[in-house]
PDB file of C-alpha atoms in Angstrom:
ATOM      1  CA  MET A 458      43.030  -0.238 -22.864  1.00  0.00           C
ATOM      2  CA  HIS A 459      42.882   1.366 -26.289  1.00  0.00           C
ATOM      3  CA  TYR A 460      41.759   5.022 -26.362  1.00  0.00           C
ATOM      4  CA  THR A 461      38.651   4.301 -28.479  1.00  0.00           C
ATOM      5  CA  THR A 462      37.636   1.392 -26.264  1.00  0.00           C
ATOM      6  CA  HIS A 463      38.164   3.521 -23.176  1.00  0.00           C
ATOM      7  CA  LYS A 464      35.992   6.350 -24.589  1.00  0.00           C
ATOM      8  CA  THR A 465      33.288   3.868 -25.578  1.00  0.00           C
ATOM      9  CA  PHE A 466      33.362   2.375 -22.090  1.00  0.00           C
ATOM     10  CA  GLN A 467      33.068   5.847 -20.518  1.00  0.00           C
ATOM     11  CA  TYR A 468      30.155   6.691 -22.823  1.00  0.00           C
ATOM     12  CA  VAL A 469      28.322   3.452 -21.990  1.00  0.00           C
ATOM     13  CA  LEU A 470      28.939   3.934 -18.255  1.00  0.00           C
ATOM     14  CA  LYS A 471      27.614   7.508 -18.407  1.00  0.00           C
ATOM     15  CA  ALA A 472      24.521   6.377 -20.349  1.00  0.00           C
ATOM     16  CA  TYR A 473      23.924   3.578 -17.818  1.00  0.00           C
ATOM     17  CA  LYS A 474      24.107   5.990 -14.871  1.00  0.00           C
ATOM     18  CA  GLN A 475      21.680   8.392 -16.552  1.00  0.00           C
ATOM     19  CA  LEU A 476      19.255   5.603 -17.400  1.00  0.00           C
ATOM     20  CA  LYS A 477      19.496   4.169 -13.886  1.00  0.00           C
ATOM     21  CA  GLY A 478      18.702   7.597 -12.387  1.00  0.00           C
ATOM     22  CA  PHE A 479      15.766   8.005 -14.758  1.00  0.00           C
ATOM     23  CA  MET A 480      14.371   4.559 -13.932  1.00  0.00           C
ATOM     24  CA  ILE A 481      14.695   5.190 -10.202  1.00  0.00           C
ATOM     25  CA  ARG A 482      12.611   8.359 -10.602  1.00  0.00           C
ATOM     26  CA  ILE A 483       9.812   6.780 -12.693  1.00  0.00           C
ATOM     27  CA  LEU A 484       9.429   3.312 -11.207  1.00  0.00           C
ATOM     28  CA  PRO A 485       7.155   3.033  -8.174  1.00  0.00           C
ATOM     29  CA  ARG A 486       9.127   2.792  -4.961  1.00  0.00           C
ATOM     30  CA  PRO A 487       7.544   2.019  -1.632  1.00  0.00           C
ATOM     31  CA  LYS A 488       8.132   4.713   0.967  1.00  0.00           C
ATOM     32  CA  GLY A 489       6.633   2.882   3.938  1.00  0.00           C
ATOM     33  CA  VAL A 490       7.468  -0.483   5.472  1.00  0.00           C
ATOM     34  CA  LEU A 491       6.283  -3.243   3.136  1.00  0.00           C
ATOM     35  CA  ASP A 492       5.398  -5.758   5.841  1.00  0.00           C
ATOM     36  CA  ARG A 493       3.638  -4.009   8.696  1.00  0.00           C
ATOM     37  CA  ILE A 494       0.959  -4.539  11.303  1.00  0.00           C
ATOM     38  CA  PHE A 495      -1.628  -1.757  11.214  1.00  0.00           C
ATOM     39  CA  ARG A 496      -4.108  -1.107  14.003  1.00  0.00           C
ATOM     40  CA  PHE A 497      -7.585   0.027  13.018  1.00  0.00           C
ATOM     41  CA  TYR A 498     -10.047   1.292  15.610  1.00  0.00           C
ATOM     42  CA  LYS A 499     -13.762   1.936  15.641  1.00  0.00           C
ATOM     43  CA  GLU A 500     -15.049   5.012  17.415  1.00  0.00           C
ATOM     44  CA  PRO A 501     -18.372   5.044  19.307  1.00  0.00           C
ATOM     45  CA  SER A 502     -19.870   6.866  16.302  1.00  0.00           C
ATOM     46  CA  GLY A 503     -19.193   3.716  14.245  1.00  0.00           C
ATOM     47  CA  ALA A 504     -16.448   5.305  12.125  1.00  0.00           C
ATOM     48  CA  TRP A 505     -13.272   3.313  11.489  1.00  0.00           C
ATOM     49  CA  TYR A 506      -9.783   4.877  11.425  1.00  0.00           C
ATOM     50  CA  VAL A 507      -6.278   3.597  10.863  1.00  0.00           C
ATOM     51  CA  ASP A 508      -3.783   4.343  13.632  1.00  0.00           C
ATOM     52  CA  LEU A 509      -0.944   5.937  11.641  1.00  0.00           C
ATOM     53  CA  PRO A 510       1.272   8.015  13.961  1.00  0.00           C
ATOM     54  CA  GLU A 511       3.512   9.248  11.146  1.00  0.00           C
ATOM     55  CA  TRP A 512       0.535  10.925   9.425  1.00  0.00           C
ATOM     56  CA  LYS A 513       0.638  14.602  10.381  1.00  0.00           C
ATOM     57  CA  ALA A 514      -2.402  15.887   8.473  1.00  0.00           C
ATOM     58  CA  ALA A 515      -6.050  15.845   9.556  1.00  0.00           C
ATOM     59  CA  LYS A 516      -7.505  12.737  11.179  1.00  0.00           C
ATOM     60  CA  TRP A 517     -10.440  12.569   8.777  1.00  0.00           C
ATOM     61  CA  HIS A 518      -7.987  11.515   6.052  1.00  0.00           C
ATOM     62  CA  LEU A 519      -7.470   8.292   8.022  1.00  0.00           C
ATOM     63  CA  ALA A 520     -11.147   7.283   7.942  1.00  0.00           C
ATOM     64  CA  MET A 521     -11.880   3.846   6.511  1.00  0.00           C
ATOM     65  CA  VAL A 522     -14.921   4.150   4.228  1.00  0.00           C
ATOM     66  CA  ASP A 523     -16.430   2.771   1.017  1.00  0.00           C
ATOM     67  CA  GLY A 524     -16.070  -0.919   1.801  1.00  0.00           C
ATOM     68  CA  ALA A 525     -12.898  -0.770   3.907  1.00  0.00           C
ATOM     69  CA  ASP A 526     -15.136  -0.261   6.942  1.00  0.00           C
ATOM     70  CA  THR A 527     -17.170  -3.328   5.965  1.00  0.00           C
ATOM     71  CA  LEU A 528     -14.006  -5.422   5.717  1.00  0.00           C
ATOM     72  CA  LEU A 529     -12.886  -4.235   9.158  1.00  0.00           C
ATOM     73  CA  ASP A 530     -16.318  -5.004  10.655  1.00  0.00           C
ATOM     74  CA  SER A 531     -16.017  -8.548   9.305  1.00  0.00           C
ATOM     75  CA  LEU A 532     -12.575  -8.997  10.857  1.00  0.00           C
ATOM     76  CA  LYS A 533     -13.042  -7.526  14.318  1.00  0.00           C
ATOM     77  CA  ASP A 534     -13.927  -9.596  17.348  1.00  0.00           C
ATOM     78  CA  TYR A 535     -17.416  -8.976  18.691  1.00  0.00           C
ATOM     79  CA  ALA A 536     -16.359  -7.429  22.009  1.00  0.00           C
ATOM     80  CA  LYS A 537     -13.477  -5.344  20.631  1.00  0.00           C
ATOM     81  CA  ARG A 538     -13.387  -1.925  19.005  1.00  0.00           C
ATOM     82  CA  ASP A 539     -10.134  -2.454  17.156  1.00  0.00           C
ATOM     83  CA  VAL A 540      -8.450  -4.936  14.864  1.00  0.00           C
ATOM     84  CA  LYS A 541      -4.812  -5.450  13.903  1.00  0.00           C
ATOM     85  CA  ILE A 542      -3.998  -6.464  10.371  1.00  0.00           C
ATOM     86  CA  ARG A 543      -0.686  -7.570   8.964  1.00  0.00           C
ATOM     87  CA  THR A 544      -0.211  -6.215   5.454  1.00  0.00           C
ATOM     88  CA  SER A 545       2.489  -6.890   2.900  1.00  0.00           C
ATOM     89  CA  LEU A 546       3.166  -6.276  -0.760  1.00  0.00           C
ATOM     90  CA  GLU A 547       4.568  -9.796  -0.921  1.00  0.00           C
ATOM     91  CA  HIS A 548       2.536 -12.981  -0.588  1.00  0.00           C
ATOM     92  CA  PHE A 549       2.827 -14.806   2.736  1.00  0.00           C
ATOM     93  CA  GLN A 550       1.312 -18.007   4.032  1.00  0.00           C
ATOM     94  CA  GLY A 551      -2.334 -17.811   5.102  1.00  0.00           C
ATOM     95  CA  CYS A 552      -2.986 -14.352   3.684  1.00  0.00           C
ATOM     96  CA  SER A 553      -5.946 -12.920   1.825  1.00  0.00           C
ATOM     97  CA  VAL A 554      -5.422 -10.500  -1.031  1.00  0.00           C
ATOM     98  CA  LEU A 555      -6.766  -7.149  -2.109  1.00  0.00           C
ATOM     99  CA  ARG A 556      -6.494  -6.891  -5.914  1.00  0.00           C
ATOM    100  CA  LYS A 557      -6.501  -3.461  -7.487  1.00  0.00           C
ATOM    101  CA  THR A 558      -9.247  -3.110 -10.069  1.00  0.00           C
ATOM    102  CA  HIS A 559      -8.454   0.488 -11.018  1.00  0.00           C
ATOM    103  CA  ASP A 560      -6.993   3.735  -9.783  1.00  0.00           C
ATOM    104  CA  GLU A 561      -9.433   6.364  -8.595  1.00  0.00           C
ATOM    105  CA  PRO A 562      -9.993   8.627 -11.644  1.00  0.00           C
ATOM    106  CA  MET A 563      -9.357  11.842  -9.683  1.00  0.00           C
ATOM    107  CA  GLY A 564      -6.049  10.465  -8.364  1.00  0.00           C
ATOM    108  CA  ASP A 565      -7.115   9.797  -4.774  1.00  0.00           C
ATOM    109  CA  GLY A 566      -6.200   6.188  -4.087  1.00  0.00           C
ATOM    110  CA  ALA A 567      -7.519   3.095  -5.807  1.00  0.00           C
ATOM    111  CA  TYR A 568     -10.337   0.554  -5.845  1.00  0.00           C
ATOM    112  CA  TYR A 569      -9.689  -3.009  -4.746  1.00  0.00           C
ATOM    113  CA  GLU A 570     -11.632  -6.222  -4.568  1.00  0.00           C
ATOM    114  CA  TYR A 571     -11.319  -9.230  -2.303  1.00  0.00           C
ATOM    115  CA  THR A 572     -13.134 -12.475  -1.709  1.00  0.00           C
ATOM    116  CA  ASP A 573     -14.717 -12.814   1.723  1.00  0.00           C
ATOM    117  CA  ALA A 574     -15.015 -15.994   3.790  1.00  0.00           C
ATOM    118  CA  GLN A 575     -18.328 -16.864   2.071  1.00  0.00           C
ATOM    119  CA  GLY A 576     -16.749 -16.599  -1.384  1.00  0.00           C
ATOM    120  CA  GLU A 577     -18.420 -13.311  -2.270  1.00  0.00           C
ATOM    121  CA  VAL A 578     -16.300 -10.781  -4.169  1.00  0.00           C
ATOM    122  CA  LEU A 579     -16.496  -7.386  -2.471  1.00  0.00           C
ATOM    123  CA  GLN A 580     -15.101  -3.997  -3.450  1.00  0.00           C
ATOM    124  CA  LEU A 581     -13.451  -1.323  -1.369  1.00  0.00           C
ATOM    125  CA  TRP A 582     -11.666   1.961  -1.845  1.00  0.00           C
ATOM    126  CA  LEU A 583      -8.376   2.911  -0.234  1.00  0.00           C
ATOM    127  CA  CYS A 584      -7.702   6.639  -0.300  1.00  0.00           C
ATOM    128  CA  GLY A 585      -4.623   8.658  -1.097  1.00  0.00           C
ATOM    129  CA  VAL A 586      -3.142   8.050   2.363  1.00  0.00           C
ATOM    130  CA  MET A 587      -2.341   4.549   1.116  1.00  0.00           C
ATOM    131  CA  THR A 588      -0.731   6.101  -1.962  1.00  0.00           C
ATOM    132  CA  TRP A 589       1.235   8.434   0.320  1.00  0.00           C
ATOM    133  CA  TYR A 590       2.353   5.516   2.504  1.00  0.00           C
ATOM    134  CA  TYR A 591       3.544   3.252  -0.310  1.00  0.00           C
ATOM    135  CA  GLY A 592       4.423   5.912  -2.860  1.00  0.00           C
ATOM    136  CA  PHE A 593       2.074   4.305  -5.416  1.00  0.00           C
ATOM    137  CA  ASN A 594      -1.131   2.232  -5.586  1.00  0.00           C
ATOM    138  CA  PRO A 595      -0.019  -1.400  -5.225  1.00  0.00           C
ATOM    139  CA  ASP A 596      -1.554  -3.951  -7.595  1.00  0.00           C
ATOM    140  CA  ARG A 597      -1.946  -6.359  -4.677  1.00  0.00           C
ATOM    141  CA  ILE A 598      -1.977  -5.964  -0.920  1.00  0.00           C
ATOM    142  CA  TYR A 599      -1.739  -9.182   1.068  1.00  0.00           C
ATOM    143  CA  PHE A 600      -3.283  -9.190   4.519  1.00  0.00           C
ATOM    144  CA  THR A 601      -4.376 -11.242   7.473  1.00  0.00           C
ATOM    145  CA  LYS A 602      -5.906 -10.497  10.841  1.00  0.00           C
ATOM    146  CA  VAL A 603      -3.415 -10.609  13.692  1.00  0.00           C
ATOM    147  CA  THR A 604      -4.624 -12.527  16.706  1.00  0.00           C
ATOM    148  CA  GLU A 605      -2.906 -11.899  19.990  1.00  0.00           C
TER     149      GLU A 605
END
């Protein structure tokens, strides 16, 4: 290889490695498992929580509020106090979808909308725990109730 060609190649390779490192740092990367079954449970007080054993902060952060609780109420069986939901960032057969409408202005999660079984478009908010889990606020979250 000619000296000039070799130097050019080294320069291009170095630039590629720097750009690759930069892109890895700025592009959203999921931290949690992308296809997972989450268990949500309803306490006697009526409050919903996600069962997230890897979360080490306060339990109140795991509360499902502002429409997420309404979605869970619509999915749970009458006699049960919990519901399991399969979620994924990739479409799968038979799933419903949460579509992000906008990030929460103060940086705590994002707002989503979904269409219920009656065709009504409903809104919900998913807090910063979701952002912590995925590493970003996904544009779409695909989900379905898991029946055992």
